[in-house]
mmCIF file with all atom_site columns, C-alpha atoms and ligand atoms in Angstrom:
data_model
loop_
_atom_site.group_PDB
_atom_site.id
_atom_site.type_symbol
_atom_site.label_atom_id
_atom_site.label_alt_id
_atom_site.label_comp_id
_atom_site.label_asym_id
_atom_site.label_entity_id
_atom_site.label_seq_id
_atom_site.pdbx_PDB_ins_code
_atom_site.Cartn_x
_atom_site.Cartn_y
_atom_site.Cartn_z
_atom_site.occupancy
_atom_site.B_iso_or_equiv
_atom_site.pdbx_formal_charge
_atom_site.auth_seq_id
_atom_site.auth_comp_id
_atom_site.auth_asym_id
_atom_site.auth_atom_id
_atom_site.pdbx_PDB_model_num
ATOM   1   C CA . MET M 1 1   ? -1.891  75.376  112.476 1.00 52.00 ? 29  MET M CA 1
ATOM   2   C CA . GLU M 1 2   ? -3.327  77.084  115.555 1.00 50.00 ? 30  GLU M CA 1
ATOM   3   C CA . PRO M 1 3   ? -1.823  76.425  119.334 1.00 52.00 ? 31  PRO M CA 1
ATOM   4   C CA . PRO M 1 4   ? -3.781  73.655  120.810 1.00 52.00 ? 32  PRO M CA 1
ATOM   5   C CA . SER M 1 5   ? -5.547  75.757  123.129 1.00 51.00 ? 33  SER M CA 1
ATOM   6   C CA . ALA M 1 6   ? -6.459  78.262  121.260 1.00 49.00 ? 34  ALA M CA 1
ATOM   7   C CA . SER M 1 7   ? -10.090 76.870  120.383 1.00 48.00 ? 35  SER M CA 1
ATOM   8   C CA . PRO M 1 8   ? -12.414 75.094  122.171 1.00 47.00 ? 36  PRO M CA 1
ATOM   9   C CA . HIS M 1 9   ? -13.735 71.637  120.398 1.00 52.00 ? 37  HIS M CA 1
ATOM   10  C CA . ARG M 1 10  ? -17.209 72.516  122.066 1.00 53.00 ? 38  ARG M CA 1
ATOM   11  C CA . GLY M 1 11  ? -19.358 74.876  122.445 1.00 58.00 ? 39  GLY M CA 1
ATOM   12  C CA . HIS M 1 12  ? -19.072 75.570  125.445 1.00 59.00 ? 40  HIS M CA 1
ATOM   13  C CA . VAL M 1 13  ? -16.509 78.184  127.447 1.00 52.00 ? 41  VAL M CA 1
ATOM   14  C CA . PRO M 1 14  ? -13.959 76.740  128.959 1.00 56.00 ? 42  PRO M CA 1
ATOM   15  C CA . TRP M 1 15  ? -13.755 77.265  132.463 1.00 58.00 ? 43  TRP M CA 1
ATOM   16  C CA . GLN M 1 16  ? -10.345 78.126  133.213 1.00 59.00 ? 44  GLN M CA 1
ATOM   17  C CA . GLY M 1 17  ? -11.014 81.285  131.208 1.00 55.00 ? 45  GLY M CA 1
ATOM   18  C CA . LEU M 1 18  ? -14.219 82.409  133.442 1.00 52.00 ? 46  LEU M CA 1
ATOM   19  C CA . LEU M 1 19  ? -11.541 82.015  136.283 1.00 54.00 ? 47  LEU M CA 1
ATOM   20  C CA . LEU M 1 20  ? -8.969  84.412  134.431 1.00 52.00 ? 48  LEU M CA 1
ATOM   21  C CA . ALA M 1 21  ? -12.422 86.775  133.866 1.00 55.00 ? 49  ALA M CA 1
ATOM   22  C CA . VAL M 1 22  ? -12.819 86.679  137.364 1.00 51.00 ? 50  VAL M CA 1
ATOM   23  C CA . LEU M 1 23  ? -9.293  87.159  138.993 1.00 52.00 ? 51  LEU M CA 1
ATOM   24  C CA . VAL M 1 24  ? -8.505  89.720  137.082 1.00 52.00 ? 52  VAL M CA 1
ATOM   25  C CA . SER M 1 25  ? -11.842 91.260  136.906 1.00 50.00 ? 53  SER M CA 1
ATOM   26  C CA . PRO M 1 26  ? -11.363 95.222  138.592 1.00 50.00 ? 54  PRO M CA 1
ATOM   27  C CA . LEU M 1 27  ? -13.844 94.845  141.246 1.00 49.00 ? 55  LEU M CA 1
ATOM   28  C CA . THR M 1 28  ? -13.264 91.359  142.666 1.00 44.00 ? 56  THR M CA 1
ATOM   29  C CA . PHE M 1 29  ? -9.072  92.088  141.833 1.00 47.00 ? 57  PHE M CA 1
ATOM   30  C CA . TRP M 1 30  ? -10.175 95.881  144.394 1.00 48.00 ? 58  TRP M CA 1
ATOM   31  C CA . ASN M 1 31  ? -12.590 92.731  146.872 1.00 47.00 ? 59  ASN M CA 1
ATOM   32  C CA . LEU M 1 32  ? -9.425  90.735  147.689 1.00 51.00 ? 60  LEU M CA 1
ATOM   33  C CA . PRO M 1 33  ? -8.687  90.918  150.999 1.00 53.00 ? 61  PRO M CA 1
ATOM   34  C CA . THR M 1 34  ? -5.454  92.534  151.456 1.00 52.00 ? 62  THR M CA 1
ATOM   35  C CA . THR M 1 35  ? -2.465  90.604  152.354 1.00 64.00 ? 63  THR M CA 1
ATOM   36  C CA . ALA M 1 36  ? -0.894  93.351  154.735 1.00 84.00 ? 64  ALA M CA 1
ATOM   37  C CA . GLN M 1 37  ? -3.371  95.279  156.900 1.00 91.00 ? 65  GLN M CA 1
ATOM   38  C CA . LEU M 1 38  ? -1.494  98.729  158.035 1.00 95.00 ? 66  LEU M CA 1
ATOM   39  C CA . ALA M 1 39  ? -0.852  98.992  161.753 1.00 96.00 ? 67  ALA M CA 1
ATOM   40  C CA . ILE M 1 40  ? 0.151   101.995 164.289 1.00 97.00 ? 68  ILE M CA 1
ATOM   41  C CA . GLU M 1 41  ? 1.888   101.333 167.000 1.00 97.00 ? 69  GLU M CA 1
ATOM   42  C CA . SER M 1 42  ? 2.294   103.645 169.881 1.00 97.00 ? 70  SER M CA 1
ATOM   43  C CA . VAL M 1 43  ? 6.574   103.506 171.187 1.00 97.00 ? 71  VAL M CA 1
ATOM   44  C CA . PRO M 1 44  ? 6.226   103.623 174.138 1.00 96.00 ? 72  PRO M CA 1
ATOM   45  C CA . PHE M 1 45  ? 2.296   102.090 175.164 1.00 95.00 ? 73  PHE M CA 1
ATOM   46  C CA . THR M 1 46  ? 1.808   105.005 177.377 1.00 96.00 ? 74  THR M CA 1
ATOM   47  C CA . ALA M 1 47  ? 4.818   108.203 177.801 1.00 97.00 ? 75  ALA M CA 1
ATOM   48  C CA . ALA M 1 48  ? 5.143   110.176 180.290 1.00 97.00 ? 76  ALA M CA 1
ATOM   49  C CA . GLU M 1 49  ? 4.797   114.227 180.466 1.00 97.00 ? 77  GLU M CA 1
ATOM   50  C CA . GLY M 1 50  ? 7.396   116.173 178.455 1.00 97.00 ? 78  GLY M CA 1
ATOM   51  C CA . THR M 1 51  ? 8.569   112.795 176.793 1.00 98.00 ? 79  THR M CA 1
ATOM   52  C CA . ASP M 1 52  ? 8.200   111.555 173.246 1.00 98.00 ? 80  ASP M CA 1
ATOM   53  C CA . VAL M 1 53  ? 6.093   109.475 171.462 1.00 98.00 ? 81  VAL M CA 1
ATOM   54  C CA . LEU M 1 54  ? 6.701   107.427 168.207 1.00 98.00 ? 82  LEU M CA 1
ATOM   55  C CA . LEU M 1 55  ? 3.306   106.355 166.403 1.00 98.00 ? 83  LEU M CA 1
ATOM   56  C CA . LEU M 1 56  ? 5.257   103.815 164.216 1.00 98.00 ? 84  LEU M CA 1
ATOM   57  C CA . ALA M 1 57  ? 2.388   102.662 160.721 1.00 97.00 ? 85  ALA M CA 1
ATOM   58  C CA . HIS M 1 58  ? 3.667   99.547  160.542 1.00 97.00 ? 86  HIS M CA 1
ATOM   59  C CA . ASN M 1 59  ? 2.475   97.568  156.635 1.00 95.00 ? 87  ASN M CA 1
ATOM   60  C CA . VAL M 1 60  ? 2.528   100.600 154.962 1.00 94.00 ? 88  VAL M CA 1
ATOM   61  C CA . SER M 1 61  ? 2.412   99.558  151.222 1.00 89.00 ? 89  SER M CA 1
ATOM   62  C CA . GLU M 1 62  ? 5.067   100.227 148.707 1.00 87.00 ? 90  GLU M CA 1
ATOM   63  C CA . ASN M 1 63  ? 3.393   102.387 146.274 1.00 89.00 ? 91  ASN M CA 1
ATOM   64  C CA . VAL M 1 64  ? 2.040   104.802 148.994 1.00 94.00 ? 92  VAL M CA 1
ATOM   65  C CA . LYS M 1 65  ? 2.256   108.701 147.323 1.00 93.00 ? 93  LYS M CA 1
ATOM   66  C CA . GLY M 1 66  ? 1.043   110.025 150.664 1.00 95.00 ? 94  GLY M CA 1
ATOM   67  C CA . TYR M 1 67  ? -0.139  110.113 153.986 1.00 95.00 ? 95  TYR M CA 1
ATOM   68  C CA . THR M 1 68  ? -1.909  111.973 156.323 1.00 96.00 ? 96  THR M CA 1
ATOM   69  C CA . TRP M 1 69  ? -1.951  112.285 159.338 1.00 97.00 ? 97  TRP M CA 1
ATOM   70  C CA . TYR M 1 70  ? -5.234  113.559 162.087 1.00 97.00 ? 98  TYR M CA 1
ATOM   71  C CA . LYS M 1 71  ? -6.089  113.589 165.634 1.00 97.00 ? 99  LYS M CA 1
ATOM   72  C CA . GLY M 1 72  ? -9.133  111.878 166.480 1.00 96.00 ? 100 GLY M CA 1
ATOM   73  C CA . GLU M 1 73  ? -10.015 108.550 165.294 1.00 94.00 ? 101 GLU M CA 1
ATOM   74  C CA . ARG M 1 74  ? -12.239 109.560 162.217 1.00 91.00 ? 102 ARG M CA 1
ATOM   75  C CA . GLY M 1 75  ? -10.138 111.695 159.868 1.00 90.00 ? 103 GLY M CA 1
ATOM   76  C CA . ILE M 1 76  ? -11.489 114.917 159.586 1.00 91.00 ? 104 ILE M CA 1
ATOM   77  C CA . ASP M 1 77  ? -10.313 117.802 157.680 1.00 92.00 ? 105 ASP M CA 1
ATOM   78  C CA . SER M 1 78  ? -10.583 120.234 160.805 1.00 94.00 ? 106 SER M CA 1
ATOM   79  C CA . HIS M 1 79  ? -8.276  117.957 162.992 1.00 96.00 ? 107 HIS M CA 1
ATOM   80  C CA . GLN M 1 80  ? -6.095  117.456 160.160 1.00 96.00 ? 108 GLN M CA 1
ATOM   81  C CA . ILE M 1 81  ? -1.705  116.795 161.549 1.00 97.00 ? 109 ILE M CA 1
ATOM   82  C CA . SER M 1 82  ? -0.297  116.848 159.223 1.00 96.00 ? 110 SER M CA 1
ATOM   83  C CA . ILE M 1 83  ? 0.039   115.599 155.181 1.00 95.00 ? 111 ILE M CA 1
ATOM   84  C CA . TYR M 1 84  ? 3.188   113.964 154.132 1.00 95.00 ? 112 TYR M CA 1
ATOM   85  C CA . LEU M 1 85  ? 4.476   113.668 149.760 1.00 94.00 ? 113 LEU M CA 1
ATOM   86  C CA . THR M 1 86  ? 6.392   110.815 149.018 1.00 91.00 ? 114 THR M CA 1
ATOM   87  C CA . ALA M 1 87  ? 7.175   112.649 146.048 1.00 91.00 ? 115 ALA M CA 1
ATOM   88  C CA . THR M 1 88  ? 8.644   115.447 147.215 1.00 92.00 ? 116 THR M CA 1
ATOM   89  C CA . GLN M 1 89  ? 8.998   115.171 151.212 1.00 90.00 ? 117 GLN M CA 1
ATOM   90  C CA . GLY M 1 90  ? 7.463   117.647 151.464 1.00 91.00 ? 118 GLY M CA 1
ATOM   91  C CA . ILE M 1 91  ? 5.323   117.891 154.855 1.00 91.00 ? 119 ILE M CA 1
ATOM   92  C CA . ILE M 1 92  ? 2.371   120.777 155.011 1.00 94.00 ? 120 ILE M CA 1
ATOM   93  C CA . PRO M 1 93  ? 0.772   121.147 158.319 1.00 95.00 ? 121 PRO M CA 1
ATOM   94  C CA . GLY M 1 94  ? -3.051  121.273 159.176 1.00 96.00 ? 122 GLY M CA 1
ATOM   95  C CA . PRO M 1 95  ? -5.465  122.728 161.958 1.00 96.00 ? 123 PRO M CA 1
ATOM   96  C CA . ALA M 1 96  ? -3.909  120.585 164.229 1.00 96.00 ? 124 ALA M CA 1
ATOM   97  C CA . TYR M 1 97  ? -0.912  120.256 163.973 1.00 96.00 ? 125 TYR M CA 1
ATOM   98  C CA . SER M 1 98  ? 1.241   121.812 167.012 1.00 96.00 ? 126 SER M CA 1
ATOM   99  C CA . GLY M 1 99  ? 4.574   122.216 165.322 1.00 96.00 ? 127 GLY M CA 1
ATOM   100 C CA . ARG M 1 100 ? 5.836   119.109 168.101 1.00 97.00 ? 128 ARG M CA 1
ATOM   101 C CA . GLU M 1 101 ? 4.592   116.033 165.433 1.00 96.00 ? 129 GLU M CA 1
ATOM   102 C CA . THR M 1 102 ? 7.692   114.936 162.927 1.00 95.00 ? 130 THR M CA 1
ATOM   103 C CA . VAL M 1 103 ? 5.623   112.753 159.538 1.00 95.00 ? 131 VAL M CA 1
ATOM   104 C CA . TYR M 1 104 ? 9.130   110.182 158.948 1.00 95.00 ? 132 TYR M CA 1
ATOM   105 C CA . PRO M 1 105 ? 8.646   108.710 155.175 1.00 93.00 ? 133 PRO M CA 1
ATOM   106 C CA . ASN M 1 106 ? 8.202   105.681 156.436 1.00 94.00 ? 134 ASN M CA 1
ATOM   107 C CA . GLY M 1 107 ? 5.134   107.441 157.827 1.00 95.00 ? 135 GLY M CA 1
ATOM   108 C CA . SER M 1 108 ? 5.501   107.405 161.386 1.00 97.00 ? 136 SER M CA 1
ATOM   109 C CA . LEU M 1 109 ? 4.570   109.541 163.444 1.00 97.00 ? 137 LEU M CA 1
ATOM   110 C CA . LEU M 1 110 ? 7.058   111.684 165.880 1.00 97.00 ? 138 LEU M CA 1
ATOM   111 C CA . PHE M 1 111 ? 5.169   112.847 168.591 1.00 97.00 ? 139 PHE M CA 1
ATOM   112 C CA . GLN M 1 112 ? 8.165   115.528 170.962 1.00 98.00 ? 140 GLN M CA 1
ATOM   113 C CA . LYS M 1 113 ? 7.074   116.581 174.170 1.00 97.00 ? 141 LYS M CA 1
ATOM   114 C CA . VAL M 1 114 ? 3.409   115.268 174.842 1.00 97.00 ? 142 VAL M CA 1
ATOM   115 C CA . THR M 1 115 ? 0.873   116.666 177.475 1.00 97.00 ? 143 THR M CA 1
ATOM   116 C CA . LEU M 1 116 ? -1.859  114.737 179.391 1.00 97.00 ? 144 LEU M CA 1
ATOM   117 C CA . GLU M 1 117 ? -4.406  116.815 176.292 1.00 96.00 ? 145 GLU M CA 1
ATOM   118 C CA . ASP M 1 118 ? -2.196  114.461 173.811 1.00 97.00 ? 146 ASP M CA 1
ATOM   119 C CA . THR M 1 119 ? -3.890  111.374 174.665 1.00 97.00 ? 147 THR M CA 1
ATOM   120 C CA . GLY M 1 120 ? -6.288  109.898 172.462 1.00 97.00 ? 148 GLY M CA 1
ATOM   121 C CA . PHE M 1 121 ? -6.425  108.609 169.212 1.00 97.00 ? 149 PHE M CA 1
ATOM   122 C CA . TYR M 1 122 ? -4.584  109.396 165.973 1.00 98.00 ? 150 TYR M CA 1
ATOM   123 C CA . THR M 1 123 ? -5.343  108.113 162.334 1.00 97.00 ? 151 THR M CA 1
ATOM   124 C CA . LEU M 1 124 ? -3.473  107.501 159.473 1.00 97.00 ? 152 LEU M CA 1
ATOM   125 C CA . GLN M 1 125 ? -4.715  107.964 156.381 1.00 96.00 ? 153 GLN M CA 1
ATOM   126 C CA . THR M 1 126 ? -2.063  107.037 153.189 1.00 95.00 ? 154 THR M CA 1
ATOM   127 C CA . ILE M 1 127 ? -2.957  107.284 149.313 1.00 92.00 ? 155 ILE M CA 1
ATOM   128 C CA . SER M 1 128 ? -1.138  104.447 147.109 1.00 90.00 ? 156 SER M CA 1
ATOM   129 C CA . SER M 1 129 ? -0.071  105.790 143.201 1.00 86.00 ? 157 SER M CA 1
ATOM   130 C CA . ASP M 1 130 ? -3.578  103.696 142.141 1.00 85.00 ? 158 ASP M CA 1
ATOM   131 C CA . LEU M 1 131 ? -5.585  106.032 144.495 1.00 86.00 ? 159 LEU M CA 1
ATOM   132 C CA . GLN M 1 132 ? -6.738  103.123 147.121 1.00 87.00 ? 160 GLN M CA 1
ATOM   133 C CA . ALA M 1 133 ? -6.571  104.589 150.610 1.00 91.00 ? 161 ALA M CA 1
ATOM   134 C CA . GLU M 1 134 ? -5.809  102.752 153.955 1.00 93.00 ? 162 GLU M CA 1
ATOM   135 C CA . LYS M 1 135 ? -6.546  103.990 157.459 1.00 95.00 ? 163 LYS M CA 1
ATOM   136 C CA . ALA M 1 136 ? -5.622  102.909 160.628 1.00 96.00 ? 164 ALA M CA 1
ATOM   137 C CA . SER M 1 137 ? -5.452  104.733 163.486 1.00 97.00 ? 165 SER M CA 1
ATOM   138 C CA . GLY M 1 138 ? -3.250  104.160 167.202 1.00 97.00 ? 166 GLY M CA 1
ATOM   139 C CA . HIS M 1 139 ? -3.452  105.201 170.680 1.00 97.00 ? 167 HIS M CA 1
ATOM   140 C CA . ILE M 1 140 ? -1.176  107.378 172.788 1.00 96.00 ? 168 ILE M CA 1
ATOM   141 C CA . CYS M 1 141 ? -1.469  107.828 176.745 1.00 97.00 ? 169 CYS M CA 1
ATOM   142 C CA . VAL M 1 142 ? 0.037   110.471 178.933 1.00 97.00 ? 170 VAL M CA 1
ATOM   143 C CA . TYR M 1 143 ? 0.822   110.575 182.412 1.00 97.00 ? 171 TYR M CA 1
ATOM   144 C CA . ARG M 1 144 ? 1.904   112.775 185.364 1.00 95.00 ? 172 ARG M CA 1
ATOM   145 C CA . GLU M 1 145 ? 5.044   112.051 186.414 1.00 85.00 ? 173 GLU M CA 1
HETATM 146 C C1 . NAG R 2 .   ? 0.586   93.272  159.565 1.00 64.87 ? 80  NAG R C1 1
HETATM 147 O O1 . NAG R 2 .   ? -0.157  92.558  158.637 1.00 64.87 ? 80  NAG R O1 1
HETATM 148 C C2 . NAG R 2 .   ? -0.125  91.531  158.349 1.00 64.87 ? 80  NAG R C2 1
HETATM 149 C C3 . NAG R 2 .   ? -1.403  90.637  157.738 1.00 64.87 ? 80  NAG R C3 1
HETATM 150 O O2 . NAG R 2 .   ? -2.423  91.386  157.546 1.00 64.87 ? 80  NAG R O2 1
HETATM 151 C C4 . NAG R 2 .   ? -0.526  91.294  159.956 1.00 64.87 ? 80  NAG R C4 1
HETATM 152 O O3 . NAG R 2 .   ? -0.406  89.330  160.278 1.00 64.87 ? 80  NAG R O3 1
HETATM 153 C C5 . NAG R 2 .   ? 0.370   91.513  160.690 1.00 64.87 ? 80  NAG R C5 1
HETATM 154 O O4 . NAG R 2 .   ? -0.079  91.135  162.133 1.00 64.87 ? 80  NAG R O4 1
HETATM 155 C C6 . NAG R 2 .   ? 0.547   92.887  160.652 1.00 64.87 ? 80  NAG R C6 1
HETATM 156 N N1 . NAG R 2 .   ? 1.883   93.669  161.381 1.00 64.87 ? 80  NAG R N1 1
HETATM 157 C C7 . NAG R 2 .   ? 1.385   94.982  162.250 1.00 64.87 ? 80  NAG R C7 1
HETATM 158 C C8 . NAG R 2 .   ? 2.754   95.066  163.418 1.00 64.87 ? 80  NAG R C8 1
HETATM 159 O O5 . NAG R 2 .   ? 0.353   94.655  162.061 1.00 64.87 ? 80  NAG R O5 1
HETATM 160 C C1 . NAG R 2 .   ? 10.132  105.047 159.999 1.00 64.87 ? 81  NAG R C1 1
HETATM 161 O O1 . NAG R 2 .   ? 11.422  105.573 160.615 1.00 64.87 ? 81  NAG R O1 1
HETATM 162 C C2 . NAG R 2 .   ? 11.770  106.721 162.115 1.00 64.87 ? 81  NAG R C2 1
HETATM 163 C C3 . NAG R 2 .   ? 12.743  106.721 161.616 1.00 64.87 ? 81  NAG R C3 1
HETATM 164 O O2 . NAG R 2 .   ? 13.696  106.864 160.926 1.00 64.87 ? 81  NAG R O2 1
HETATM 165 C C4 . NAG R 2 .   ? 12.201  105.561 162.662 1.00 64.87 ? 81  NAG R C4 1
HETATM 166 O O3 . NAG R 2 .   ? 12.747  105.323 163.791 1.00 64.87 ? 81  NAG R O3 1
HETATM 167 C C5 . NAG R 2 .   ? 10.764  104.133 162.882 1.00 64.87 ? 81  NAG R C5 1
HETATM 168 O O4 . NAG R 2 .   ? 11.389  102.933 163.152 1.00 64.87 ? 81  NAG R O4 1
HETATM 169 C C6 . NAG R 2 .   ? 10.511  103.898 161.460 1.00 64.87 ? 81  NAG R C6 1
HETATM 170 N N1 . NAG R 2 .   ? 9.351   102.735 161.549 1.00 64.87 ? 81  NAG R N1 1
HETATM 171 C C7 . NAG R 2 .   ? 9.126   101.362 161.004 1.00 64.87 ? 81  NAG R C7 1
HETATM 172 C C8 . NAG R 2 .   ? 8.179   100.727 160.897 1.00 64.87 ? 81  NAG R C8 1
HETATM 173 O O5 . NAG R 2 .   ? 10.055  101.616 160.071 1.00 64.87 ? 81  NAG R O5 1
#
């Protein structure tokens, strides 16, 4: 004897089946709005020359396997500050690394002894274990004391 839900008695496809197919389709899944948006916050909001600034990464997804920090808003390879791999906790410095930046395991970036030239946008890109990339930018504003 079959369970009652296994076979529809009429010739149509049950709508529940269609709904399930839509929900589990990888394409649809990809397009679902992410519940938590990656965001960067500069702490403090403006910093005196020579002080330290923390770029806090908020809403980092839990299965992140790597971070890349860039100077600027666009995430250009030649402006890479450093890559952080969560598996090894290894940091690979990039062309824009000045020796004053530290990436923490949670993706936040500590910028030490900021100069006026450090004013500008910084971009974090995260890669999750299912190879989904997310990007967000924050702004550092340095003033002369
Ligand atoms: C985290 O994501 C939620 C949902 O998108 C959003 O409302 C919240 O503002 C985000 N947090 C920050 C600090 O941006
Ligand atoms: C990330 O880690 C740093 C250093 O431990 C900490 O200061 C910061 O608050 C953390 N960021 C978040 C968003 O929790």
